[in-house]
Short mmCIF file of C-alpha atoms and ligand atoms in Angstrom, two decimals:
data_model
loop_
_atom_site.label_atom_id
_atom_site.label_comp_id
_atom_site.label_asym_id
_atom_site.label_seq_id
_atom_site.Cartn_x
_atom_site.Cartn_y
_atom_site.Cartn_z
CA MET A 571 0.08 0.13 -0.06
CA ASP A 572 1.08 3.19 -0.69
CA ARG A 573 2.21 6.07 1.73
CA ILE A 574 3.45 9.66 1.63
CA LYS A 575 6.56 10.20 3.39
CA ILE A 576 6.53 14.36 4.03
CA THR A 577 10.01 16.13 5.31
CA GLY A 578 8.54 19.37 7.35
CA GLY A 579 10.06 22.61 7.42
CA GLU A 580 9.45 24.29 4.01
CA ARG A 581 7.96 27.74 3.27
CA LEU A 582 5.51 26.55 0.27
CA ASN A 583 5.49 30.00 -2.32
CA GLY A 584 4.27 29.70 -5.85
CA THR A 585 0.66 28.50 -7.14
CA ILE A 586 -1.73 25.95 -6.54
CA CYS A 587 -4.63 24.93 -9.18
CA VAL A 588 -7.14 24.37 -7.11
CA SER A 589 -9.16 21.39 -9.05
CA GLY A 590 -13.61 20.82 -9.52
CA ALA A 591 -14.78 20.09 -5.91
CA LYS A 592 -15.43 16.30 -5.97
CA ASN A 593 -18.27 16.99 -3.59
CA ALA A 594 -20.64 18.64 -6.30
CA THR A 595 -19.34 16.18 -9.04
CA LEU A 596 -20.48 13.82 -7.85
CA PRO A 597 -24.34 14.55 -7.38
CA LEU A 598 -23.22 15.89 -10.84
CA MET A 599 -22.22 12.24 -12.34
CA ILE A 600 -25.29 10.80 -10.98
CA ALA A 601 -27.70 13.67 -12.05
CA SER A 602 -26.77 11.93 -15.79
CA LEU A 603 -28.89 9.19 -14.44
CA LEU A 604 -32.36 11.09 -15.35
CA SER A 605 -31.59 11.87 -18.62
CA ASP A 606 -31.10 10.14 -22.20
CA GLN A 607 -29.63 12.62 -24.23
CA THR A 608 -25.57 13.17 -23.15
CA LEU A 609 -23.96 15.26 -19.94
CA THR A 610 -21.47 16.43 -20.61
CA LEU A 611 -19.12 18.13 -17.16
CA ASP A 612 -15.97 19.58 -18.02
CA ASN A 613 -13.62 20.46 -14.78
CA VAL A 614 -13.62 17.25 -13.86
CA PRO A 615 -10.99 16.63 -10.96
CA GLN A 616 -8.86 13.38 -10.95
CA LEU A 617 -10.23 11.15 -8.15
CA ALA A 618 -10.77 7.79 -6.76
CA ASP A 619 -14.05 8.49 -5.92
CA VAL A 620 -14.46 9.43 -9.44
CA ASN A 621 -13.73 6.00 -10.81
CA ILE A 622 -15.95 4.64 -8.46
CA LEU A 623 -18.51 6.73 -9.13
CA GLU A 624 -18.17 5.87 -13.26
CA ARG A 625 -18.02 1.87 -12.86
CA LEU A 626 -21.53 2.39 -11.11
CA LEU A 627 -23.24 4.38 -13.40
CA ARG A 628 -21.50 2.26 -16.16
CA HIS A 629 -23.51 -0.43 -14.28
CA HIS A 630 -26.14 0.67 -14.72
CA GLY A 631 -25.99 1.46 -18.42
CA VAL A 632 -24.25 5.28 -18.97
CA ASP A 633 -21.88 5.39 -21.26
CA THR A 634 -18.90 7.29 -20.10
CA ALA A 635 -15.76 9.56 -21.80
CA HIS A 636 -13.78 11.43 -20.97
CA ASP A 637 -12.14 14.04 -23.70
CA GLY A 638 -8.53 12.66 -24.56
CA ARG A 639 -5.66 15.43 -23.09
CA ARG A 640 -3.21 16.24 -25.61
CA PRO A 641 0.09 17.08 -25.89
CA GLY A 642 1.10 20.42 -23.79
CA GLN A 643 -2.53 20.88 -22.50
CA ASP A 644 -2.50 21.61 -19.06
CA LEU A 645 -3.41 19.77 -16.11
CA GLU A 646 -5.27 23.09 -14.20
CA ASN A 647 -8.36 22.31 -15.92
CA GLY A 648 -9.78 18.98 -14.65
CA ASP A 649 -11.47 16.45 -17.19
CA THR A 650 -14.15 16.48 -19.22
CA LEU A 651 -16.44 13.37 -18.79
CA HIS A 652 -19.61 12.63 -20.64
CA LEU A 653 -22.09 10.81 -19.45
CA SER A 654 -25.06 9.15 -21.92
CA ALA A 655 -27.90 7.38 -19.66
CA LYS A 656 -29.59 6.97 -23.32
CA ASN A 657 -30.50 3.24 -21.95
CA ILE A 658 -30.50 2.44 -17.87
CA VAL A 659 -30.34 -1.16 -18.23
CA ASP A 660 -30.42 -2.36 -14.68
CA THR A 661 -31.91 -0.23 -11.61
CA THR A 662 -30.35 -1.87 -9.22
CA ALA A 663 -26.53 -0.43 -7.26
CA PRO A 664 -24.96 -3.85 -6.04
CA TYR A 665 -23.21 -3.03 -2.35
CA GLU A 666 -19.51 -3.84 -4.04
CA LEU A 667 -20.04 -0.79 -5.26
CA VAL A 668 -22.17 1.06 -3.24
CA SER A 669 -20.38 -0.22 -0.30
CA LYS A 670 -16.59 2.10 -1.38
CA MET A 671 -17.83 5.06 -1.29
CA ARG A 672 -21.08 6.92 0.53
CA ALA A 673 -22.17 8.83 -1.81
CA SER A 674 -23.34 6.05 -4.39
CA PHE A 675 -26.55 5.18 -2.98
CA TRP A 676 -27.62 9.12 -4.41
CA VAL A 677 -28.97 6.91 -7.62
CA LEU A 678 -32.16 5.87 -5.32
CA GLY A 679 -33.47 8.90 -6.02
CA PRO A 680 -33.50 9.36 -9.84
CA LEU A 681 -33.40 5.75 -10.41
CA VAL A 682 -36.87 5.88 -8.84
CA ALA A 683 -37.39 9.06 -10.46
CA ARG A 684 -37.01 7.61 -14.42
CA CYS A 685 -37.27 3.87 -14.23
CA HIS A 686 -39.83 4.43 -11.26
CA ARG A 687 -38.17 1.46 -8.59
CA ALA A 688 -34.70 0.93 -7.37
CA ARG A 689 -32.88 -1.80 -5.66
CA VAL A 690 -29.35 -0.28 -4.06
CA SER A 691 -26.91 -1.55 -1.20
CA LEU A 692 -26.44 0.60 2.10
CA PRO A 693 -23.63 2.54 1.80
CA GLY A 694 -20.29 2.51 3.74
CA GLY A 695 -18.15 5.31 3.37
CA CYS A 696 -15.99 7.59 5.40
CA ALA A 697 -16.09 6.28 9.35
CA ILE A 698 -17.25 9.39 10.62
CA GLY A 699 -19.84 7.89 12.68
CA THR A 700 -23.13 6.19 12.13
CA ARG A 701 -23.78 8.51 9.43
CA PRO A 702 -28.50 7.27 8.79
CA VAL A 703 -30.64 7.15 5.86
CA ASP A 704 -33.51 7.67 7.44
CA LEU A 705 -33.58 11.43 5.72
CA TYR A 706 -32.93 9.80 2.26
CA LEU A 707 -36.78 7.00 2.62
CA MET A 708 -37.92 10.12 3.61
CA VAL A 709 -38.35 11.24 0.91
CA LEU A 710 -39.07 9.26 -1.55
CA GLU A 711 -41.79 7.96 0.95
CA LYS A 712 -42.81 11.84 1.06
CA LEU A 713 -42.72 11.57 -3.02
CA GLY A 714 -44.74 8.41 -3.50
CA ALA A 715 -42.11 6.19 -3.86
CA LYS A 716 -43.63 1.71 -1.61
CA LEU A 717 -39.89 1.16 0.49
CA ASP A 718 -38.85 -2.27 1.56
CA LEU A 719 -35.16 -3.02 3.45
CA GLU A 720 -34.15 -6.75 1.49
CA ASP A 721 -31.21 -8.14 2.67
CA GLY A 722 -29.40 -4.81 3.60
CA TYR A 723 -31.28 -3.60 -0.10
CA VAL A 724 -33.33 -0.54 -0.50
CA VAL A 725 -35.97 -1.47 -2.71
CA ALA A 726 -38.56 1.39 -3.99
CA GLU A 727 -41.49 0.99 -5.87
CA ALA A 728 -43.46 4.50 -7.33
CA PRO A 729 -45.14 1.68 -11.03
CA GLY A 730 -47.50 5.00 -11.66
CA GLY A 731 -44.18 7.57 -10.83
CA LEU A 732 -43.03 10.08 -8.23
CA VAL A 733 -45.41 12.33 -7.01
CA GLY A 734 -44.97 16.14 -5.74
CA ASN A 735 -45.25 17.23 -1.88
CA ARG A 736 -44.10 19.57 0.75
CA ILE A 737 -40.60 18.26 2.37
CA SER A 738 -39.50 19.28 5.42
CA PHE A 739 -35.82 18.09 7.01
CA PRO A 740 -35.55 18.23 10.34
CA PHE A 741 -32.59 19.25 10.55
CA VAL A 742 -30.21 20.00 6.84
CA SER A 743 -28.93 17.36 4.89
CA VAL A 744 -26.87 17.77 2.64
CA GLY A 745 -26.88 14.23 0.49
CA ALA A 746 -31.11 13.98 1.26
CA THR A 747 -30.87 17.16 -0.43
CA HIS A 748 -29.26 15.98 -3.40
CA THR A 749 -32.07 13.32 -3.41
CA ALA A 750 -34.87 14.76 -3.11
CA LEU A 751 -34.19 17.50 -6.38
CA MET A 752 -32.74 14.69 -8.32
CA ALA A 753 -36.47 12.94 -7.73
CA ALA A 754 -38.73 15.70 -7.63
CA VAL A 755 -37.84 16.87 -11.33
CA LEU A 756 -39.48 14.20 -13.21
CA ALA A 757 -42.01 13.84 -9.91
CA ARG A 758 -45.72 14.73 -11.28
CA GLY A 759 -46.81 18.44 -10.19
CA GLU A 760 -44.66 20.94 -6.77
CA THR A 761 -42.38 19.63 -4.68
CA VAL A 762 -41.22 21.97 -1.62
CA LEU A 763 -38.28 21.77 0.28
CA GLU A 764 -38.07 23.27 3.39
CA ASN A 765 -34.53 23.57 5.11
CA ALA A 766 -33.23 22.37 2.30
CA ALA A 767 -29.48 22.29 2.71
CA CYS A 768 -28.08 25.89 1.08
CA GLU A 769 -24.26 23.89 0.46
CA PRO A 770 -22.56 25.47 -3.12
CA GLU A 771 -22.12 21.70 -4.47
CA VAL A 772 -26.27 22.08 -3.73
CA GLN A 773 -26.82 25.01 -5.59
CA ASP A 774 -24.60 23.42 -8.74
CA LEU A 775 -27.11 20.25 -8.84
CA GLY A 776 -29.80 22.81 -9.58
CA GLU A 777 -27.73 24.85 -12.07
CA CYS A 778 -27.07 21.39 -13.86
CA LEU A 779 -30.77 20.74 -14.12
CA ILE A 780 -32.33 23.74 -14.89
CA LYS A 781 -29.62 23.21 -17.87
CA MET A 782 -30.91 20.17 -18.10
CA GLY A 783 -34.51 21.36 -18.46
CA ALA A 784 -36.18 21.05 -14.91
CA LYS A 785 -37.64 24.42 -13.74
CA ILE A 786 -35.98 25.14 -9.64
CA ASP A 787 -36.54 27.63 -7.59
CA GLY A 788 -35.35 29.29 -4.43
CA LEU A 789 -31.57 27.07 -4.44
CA GLY A 790 -29.52 28.27 -2.23
CA THR A 791 -31.79 28.94 0.37
CA PRO A 792 -33.43 26.56 2.64
CA THR A 793 -36.99 26.35 0.56
CA VAL A 794 -36.48 25.43 -2.62
CA THR A 795 -39.46 24.48 -5.16
CA ILE A 796 -39.64 22.15 -7.62
CA GLN A 797 -41.76 21.90 -10.47
CA GLY A 798 -41.51 18.56 -11.84
CA VAL A 799 -41.79 17.97 -15.77
CA GLU A 800 -41.85 14.65 -17.94
CA SER A 801 -37.94 14.35 -19.14
CA LEU A 802 -35.03 16.58 -18.77
CA GLY A 803 -32.79 16.64 -21.81
CA ARG A 804 -28.43 17.43 -23.20
CA ALA A 805 -26.28 20.03 -20.88
CA ARG A 806 -23.13 21.03 -20.46
CA HIS A 807 -22.00 22.66 -16.99
CA SER A 808 -18.50 23.39 -15.37
CA VAL A 809 -18.10 21.73 -12.04
CA LEU A 810 -17.57 24.63 -9.48
CA PRO A 811 -14.14 25.34 -7.87
CA ASP A 812 -13.44 22.99 -4.45
CA ARG A 813 -13.37 24.75 -1.27
CA ILE A 814 -12.57 22.50 0.84
CA GLU A 815 -9.43 21.92 -1.07
CA THR A 816 -8.76 25.35 -1.70
CA GLY A 817 -9.03 25.55 2.33
CA THR A 818 -6.69 22.79 2.80
CA TYR A 819 -4.39 24.24 1.32
CA ALA A 820 -4.64 27.73 2.59
CA MET A 821 -4.50 26.25 5.95
CA ALA A 822 -1.05 24.44 4.88
CA VAL A 823 0.41 27.30 3.42
CA ALA A 824 -0.77 29.23 7.19
CA MET A 825 0.61 26.38 8.77
CA THR A 826 4.35 26.01 7.05
CA GLY A 827 4.64 30.49 5.75
CA GLY A 828 5.29 31.29 2.40
CA ASN A 829 2.86 32.66 -0.09
CA VAL A 830 0.86 30.73 -2.03
CA LEU A 831 -1.59 31.85 -4.95
CA LEU A 832 -4.73 29.36 -5.15
CA ARG A 833 -5.81 29.65 -8.25
CA GLY A 834 -9.18 29.57 -10.15
CA ALA A 835 -10.60 29.50 -6.21
CA ARG A 836 -13.46 31.47 -5.63
CA ALA A 837 -13.77 33.41 -1.94
CA ASP A 838 -17.11 33.95 -2.05
CA LEU A 839 -16.92 29.88 -1.26
CA LEU A 840 -15.85 30.48 2.10
CA ASP A 841 -17.17 33.64 3.85
CA ALA A 842 -17.04 31.75 7.29
CA VAL A 843 -13.06 30.30 6.33
CA ILE A 844 -11.66 33.34 5.67
CA PRO A 845 -12.19 35.19 8.77
CA VAL A 846 -11.63 32.52 10.71
CA LEU A 847 -8.39 32.27 9.20
CA LYS A 848 -7.79 36.43 9.39
CA GLN A 849 -8.21 36.40 12.88
CA ALA A 850 -5.84 33.32 13.26
CA GLY A 851 -3.16 35.85 11.14
CA VAL A 852 -2.92 34.64 8.16
CA ASP A 853 -2.91 37.47 5.60
CA LEU A 854 -5.56 36.61 2.91
CA LYS A 855 -6.32 38.92 -0.42
CA ILE A 856 -8.65 38.35 -3.49
CA GLU A 857 -7.10 39.02 -6.25
CA ASN A 858 -8.02 38.07 -9.87
CA ASP A 859 -7.42 34.78 -10.96
CA GLY A 860 -8.16 33.36 -6.85
CA ILE A 861 -7.59 34.07 -3.89
CA ARG A 862 -3.71 34.44 -2.03
CA VAL A 863 -2.35 33.56 0.98
CA THR A 864 0.18 35.07 3.23
CA ARG A 865 1.35 34.40 6.51
CA ASN A 866 5.42 35.18 7.57
CA GLY A 867 6.79 34.89 11.37
CA ALA A 868 4.13 35.73 13.76
CA ARG A 869 2.47 32.77 15.60
CA ILE A 870 -1.11 31.77 14.92
CA GLN A 871 -3.16 32.92 16.81
CA PRO A 872 -6.19 30.23 18.63
CA VAL A 873 -9.87 30.81 17.29
CA LYS A 874 -13.27 29.59 18.39
CA VAL A 875 -14.81 27.56 15.80
CA ASP A 876 -17.98 25.85 15.88
CA THR A 877 -18.28 23.56 12.67
CA GLN A 878 -21.92 24.34 10.90
CA PRO A 879 -23.62 23.85 7.91
CA TYR A 880 -23.13 26.56 5.00
CA PRO A 881 -23.02 29.71 4.92
CA GLY A 882 -20.89 28.60 8.35
CA PHE A 883 -17.65 26.90 8.98
CA PRO A 884 -17.78 23.89 7.36
CA THR A 885 -17.09 20.32 8.42
CA ASP A 886 -14.88 19.10 5.84
CA LEU A 887 -12.55 21.89 7.39
CA GLN A 888 -12.50 21.42 10.80
CA ALA A 889 -9.04 18.76 10.55
CA GLN A 890 -7.66 20.82 8.93
CA LEU A 891 -7.99 23.78 10.88
CA MET A 892 -7.39 21.27 13.99
CA ALA A 893 -3.97 20.95 12.63
CA LEU A 894 -3.16 24.88 11.86
CA MET A 895 -4.72 25.37 15.92
CA THR A 896 -1.81 22.45 17.24
CA VAL A 897 0.61 25.44 16.77
CA ALA A 898 -1.20 28.24 17.97
CA ASP A 899 -0.22 30.38 20.46
CA GLY A 900 -2.55 30.07 23.46
CA VAL A 901 -5.33 27.66 23.36
CA SER A 902 -8.55 27.32 20.76
CA GLU A 903 -11.61 25.58 21.36
CA ILE A 904 -13.59 23.85 17.75
CA ARG A 905 -16.59 22.10 18.59
CA GLU A 906 -17.97 19.37 15.52
CA THR A 907 -22.10 20.16 15.40
CA ILE A 908 -22.32 18.16 12.57
CA PHE A 909 -20.91 14.95 12.72
CA GLU A 910 -20.27 12.63 15.98
CA ASN A 911 -17.51 10.63 15.72
CA ARG A 912 -15.57 12.70 13.84
CA PHE A 913 -12.28 13.23 15.50
CA MET A 914 -10.50 10.46 14.26
CA HIS A 915 -7.21 12.74 13.85
CA VAL A 916 -7.09 13.48 17.12
CA GLN A 917 -5.15 10.69 18.34
CA GLU A 918 -2.70 11.05 15.55
CA LEU A 919 -2.38 14.48 15.24
CA ALA A 920 -1.26 13.98 19.03
CA ARG A 921 1.37 11.46 17.55
CA PHE A 922 2.97 14.76 16.48
CA GLY A 923 3.51 16.53 19.74
CA ALA A 924 -0.25 18.07 19.11
CA ASP A 925 -2.07 18.82 22.50
CA ILE A 926 -5.82 18.47 22.13
CA SER A 927 -8.37 16.99 24.78
CA LEU A 928 -11.73 16.22 23.43
CA SER A 929 -14.86 16.57 26.21
CA GLY A 930 -18.24 15.56 23.67
CA ASP A 931 -18.67 17.20 20.48
CA GLN A 932 -15.89 20.13 21.42
CA ALA A 933 -11.84 19.56 21.30
CA THR A 934 -10.21 21.89 23.14
CA ILE A 935 -6.63 21.99 21.43
CA ASN A 936 -3.76 23.66 23.97
CA GLY A 937 -1.16 25.26 20.79
CA VAL A 938 2.92 24.09 21.22
CA GLU A 939 6.05 25.61 19.91
CA GLU A 940 7.10 22.64 17.22
CA LEU A 941 5.19 19.83 16.15
CA THR A 942 7.52 17.27 15.33
CA GLY A 943 7.28 14.39 12.52
CA ALA A 944 5.98 11.29 13.51
CA PRO A 945 4.36 7.71 11.06
CA VAL A 946 0.79 8.17 11.50
CA MET A 947 -2.39 6.41 10.07
CA ALA A 948 -5.12 8.02 7.87
CA THR A 949 -8.38 6.67 8.81
CA ASP A 950 -11.02 9.01 6.42
CA LEU A 951 -10.67 11.58 3.84
CA ARG A 952 -10.64 14.96 5.55
CA ALA A 953 -8.41 14.00 8.69
CA SER A 954 -6.11 12.40 6.36
CA VAL A 955 -4.97 15.27 5.00
CA SER A 956 -5.51 16.94 8.50
CA LEU A 957 -2.06 14.91 8.73
CA VAL A 958 -0.68 16.08 5.68
CA ILE A 959 -1.15 19.62 7.29
CA ALA A 960 0.73 18.59 9.57
CA GLY A 961 4.36 16.80 8.53
CA LEU A 962 4.48 19.88 6.28
CA ALA A 963 5.35 21.76 8.94
CA ALA A 964 6.41 19.32 11.86
CA GLU A 965 10.15 19.13 12.36
CA GLY A 966 11.52 16.09 10.67
CA ASP A 967 10.55 12.88 8.13
CA THR A 968 6.48 12.14 8.18
CA PHE A 969 5.27 9.13 7.49
CA ILE A 970 1.51 9.24 6.44
CA ASN A 971 0.12 5.08 5.26
CA ARG A 972 -3.61 4.80 4.24
CA ILE A 973 -2.99 7.52 2.12
CA TYR A 974 -5.99 5.75 -0.27
CA HIS A 975 -8.31 7.89 1.59
CA ILE A 976 -6.33 11.02 0.49
CA ASP A 977 -6.95 10.01 -3.36
CA ARG A 978 -10.19 9.64 -3.03
CA GLY A 979 -10.44 13.09 -2.92
CA PHE A 980 -7.11 15.05 -3.09
CA GLU A 981 -6.32 15.83 -6.55
CA ARG A 982 -2.74 14.55 -7.58
CA ILE A 983 -1.59 16.53 -3.51
CA GLU A 984 1.89 15.27 -3.78
CA GLN A 985 2.66 16.71 -7.07
CA LYS A 986 0.72 20.34 -6.20
CA LEU A 987 2.48 20.22 -2.53
CA SER A 988 6.01 19.83 -4.36
CA GLN A 989 4.76 22.24 -6.53
CA VAL A 990 5.13 24.83 -3.78
CA GLY A 991 8.43 23.60 -2.70
CA ALA A 992 7.09 21.51 0.03
CA LYS A 993 9.44 18.42 0.43
CA ILE A 994 6.52 15.36 0.00
CA GLU A 995 6.85 11.95 -2.07
CA ARG A 996 4.35 9.24 -2.43
CA LEU A 997 6.28 5.82 -1.27
CA ALA A 998 5.04 2.21 -3.32
CA ASP A 999 4.96 -0.58 -1.42
C1 LIG B 967 -21.94 15.49 2.43
C2 LIG B 967 -20.75 15.66 1.80
C3 LIG B 967 -20.16 15.60 2.79
C4 LIG B 967 -20.02 16.72 4.28
C5 LIG B 967 -21.30 16.41 4.63
C6 LIG B 967 -21.67 17.79 5.43
C7 LIG B 967 -20.76 14.48 -0.19
C8 LIG B 967 -19.85 13.72 -1.47
N1 LIG B 967 -20.14 14.37 1.57
O1 LIG B 967 -22.04 14.35 2.85
O2 LIG B 967 -18.12 15.80 2.47
O3 LIG B 967 -19.22 16.43 5.27
O4 LIG B 967 -22.23 16.89 3.28
O5 LIG B 967 -21.05 18.98 5.10
O6 LIG B 967 -21.29 15.51 -0.51
N2 LIG B 967 -27.73 12.45 8.44
C9 LIG B 967 -29.03 11.66 8.88
N3 LIG B 967 -29.66 10.80 8.58
C10 LIG B 967 -30.22 10.80 6.48
C11 LIG B 967 -28.59 11.23 5.80
C12 LIG B 967 -27.96 12.42 7.08
O7 LIG B 967 -29.23 11.14 10.02
O8 LIG B 967 -30.61 10.60 5.95
C13 LIG B 967 -27.11 12.79 9.00
C14 LIG B 967 -25.58 12.90 8.98
O9 LIG B 967 -25.47 10.92 9.56
C15 LIG B 967 -25.05 14.14 9.76
C16 LIG B 967 -25.52 15.10 8.95
O10 LIG B 967 -26.60 14.71 8.53
O11 LIG B 967 -25.20 14.06 11.30
C17 LIG B 967 -24.93 16.01 7.82
O12 LIG B 967 -25.02 14.80 6.56
P1 LIG B 967 -25.10 15.33 5.24
O13 LIG B 967 -25.77 16.56 4.79
O14 LIG B 967 -25.73 14.13 4.84
O15 LIG B 967 -23.84 14.33 4.80
P2 LIG B 967 -23.55 13.58 3.19
O16 LIG B 967 -24.06 14.50 2.41
O17 LIG B 967 -23.14 12.48 4.06
#
């Protein structure tokens, strides 16, 4: 199994190109199931999760094709992916494919909407809490599907097609909102979502569905209204930049010091993150082609942050912020309100010499002067990259094991970081 070796202590200087957002790409790819015409996605990141989903979509009968890269073409703009679901040949999403990535479960909504039936394995994915699927099932039931659980599979049937309804979410769920959008666009009549997720990736999916012919109002607000249509057509859509990758590299620069332009980054997607980093003593400037992150000399200042649904501070940057705060000049507090048990990085950060105590959903981080490199283990996707950030600043060598978690969500991480001066390499075992 591959490992990453980092020799810490190098400042980061130069340009890092931000990739298309993984969390937008996955639902956008799944949206291809809703139409018998081609959906073309630009700015698709090269990630293990994208490959896993492509395999599942092919299993359902979706033809997929990547535009070939030409000699001299840079890697900055991501791939172009054509998805054509002319005929759906199989409405079962098997355990072997769904268990590899939780977001695969989201095929449930569009399959039932278009084919009026689906059989989807209960998911696997990152080990960050129990992550139930009750809200997804509620969405389908509200839209008139009959559901059964058989041998670890959800079997959904709506022989006459789905019917619009009012769906009020008890709390915000990104995946359940994706599911509701993709199911309701082909349901008969009007659907109103209350307490819908406002995440930019949900808006990106909605905007693509509108290009395909869907009728959706209120995207980016908690109340979204969908008028069902008979069918959806062809569309072309460019995936929005990854705000989590942007925040991660901003925190890496904050940790090591230096001056890096995050090219392609969109500051408007990071409204809750930028003030936190500024409070920590990081200089962020919005430029024409991205965000410039600079830190010179002074120690990081401690912060107090709660994770929240968008537009609050994202849970997907909690581990990275914690890594940064391990070297702050004082005591920081981070409360995780979205996922229970999303603190697996704490024990690993302690191996670098970090001083963190946990009490329920709150972590208290006593900043230390310096971290020291250590062998550590990647646990889930975002936790893993917090170890990369810690390793970049730690004295000496860090070895990160089980890096397949990182490959799921961060495109060419060692290439991007070594281009700005980090000593980072992948070791094949
Ligand atoms: C998505 C993101 C993930 C991010 C998360 C929150 C993708 C591929 N993943 O995950 O990176 O961390 O949003 O921003 O886009 N819940 C239930 N029942 C359900 C569904 C969810 O109780 O049926 C709970 C979850 O356990 C969690 C909370 O709702 O406590 C929010 O999860 P949700 O927003 O659904 O996360 P995902 O869509 O899985």
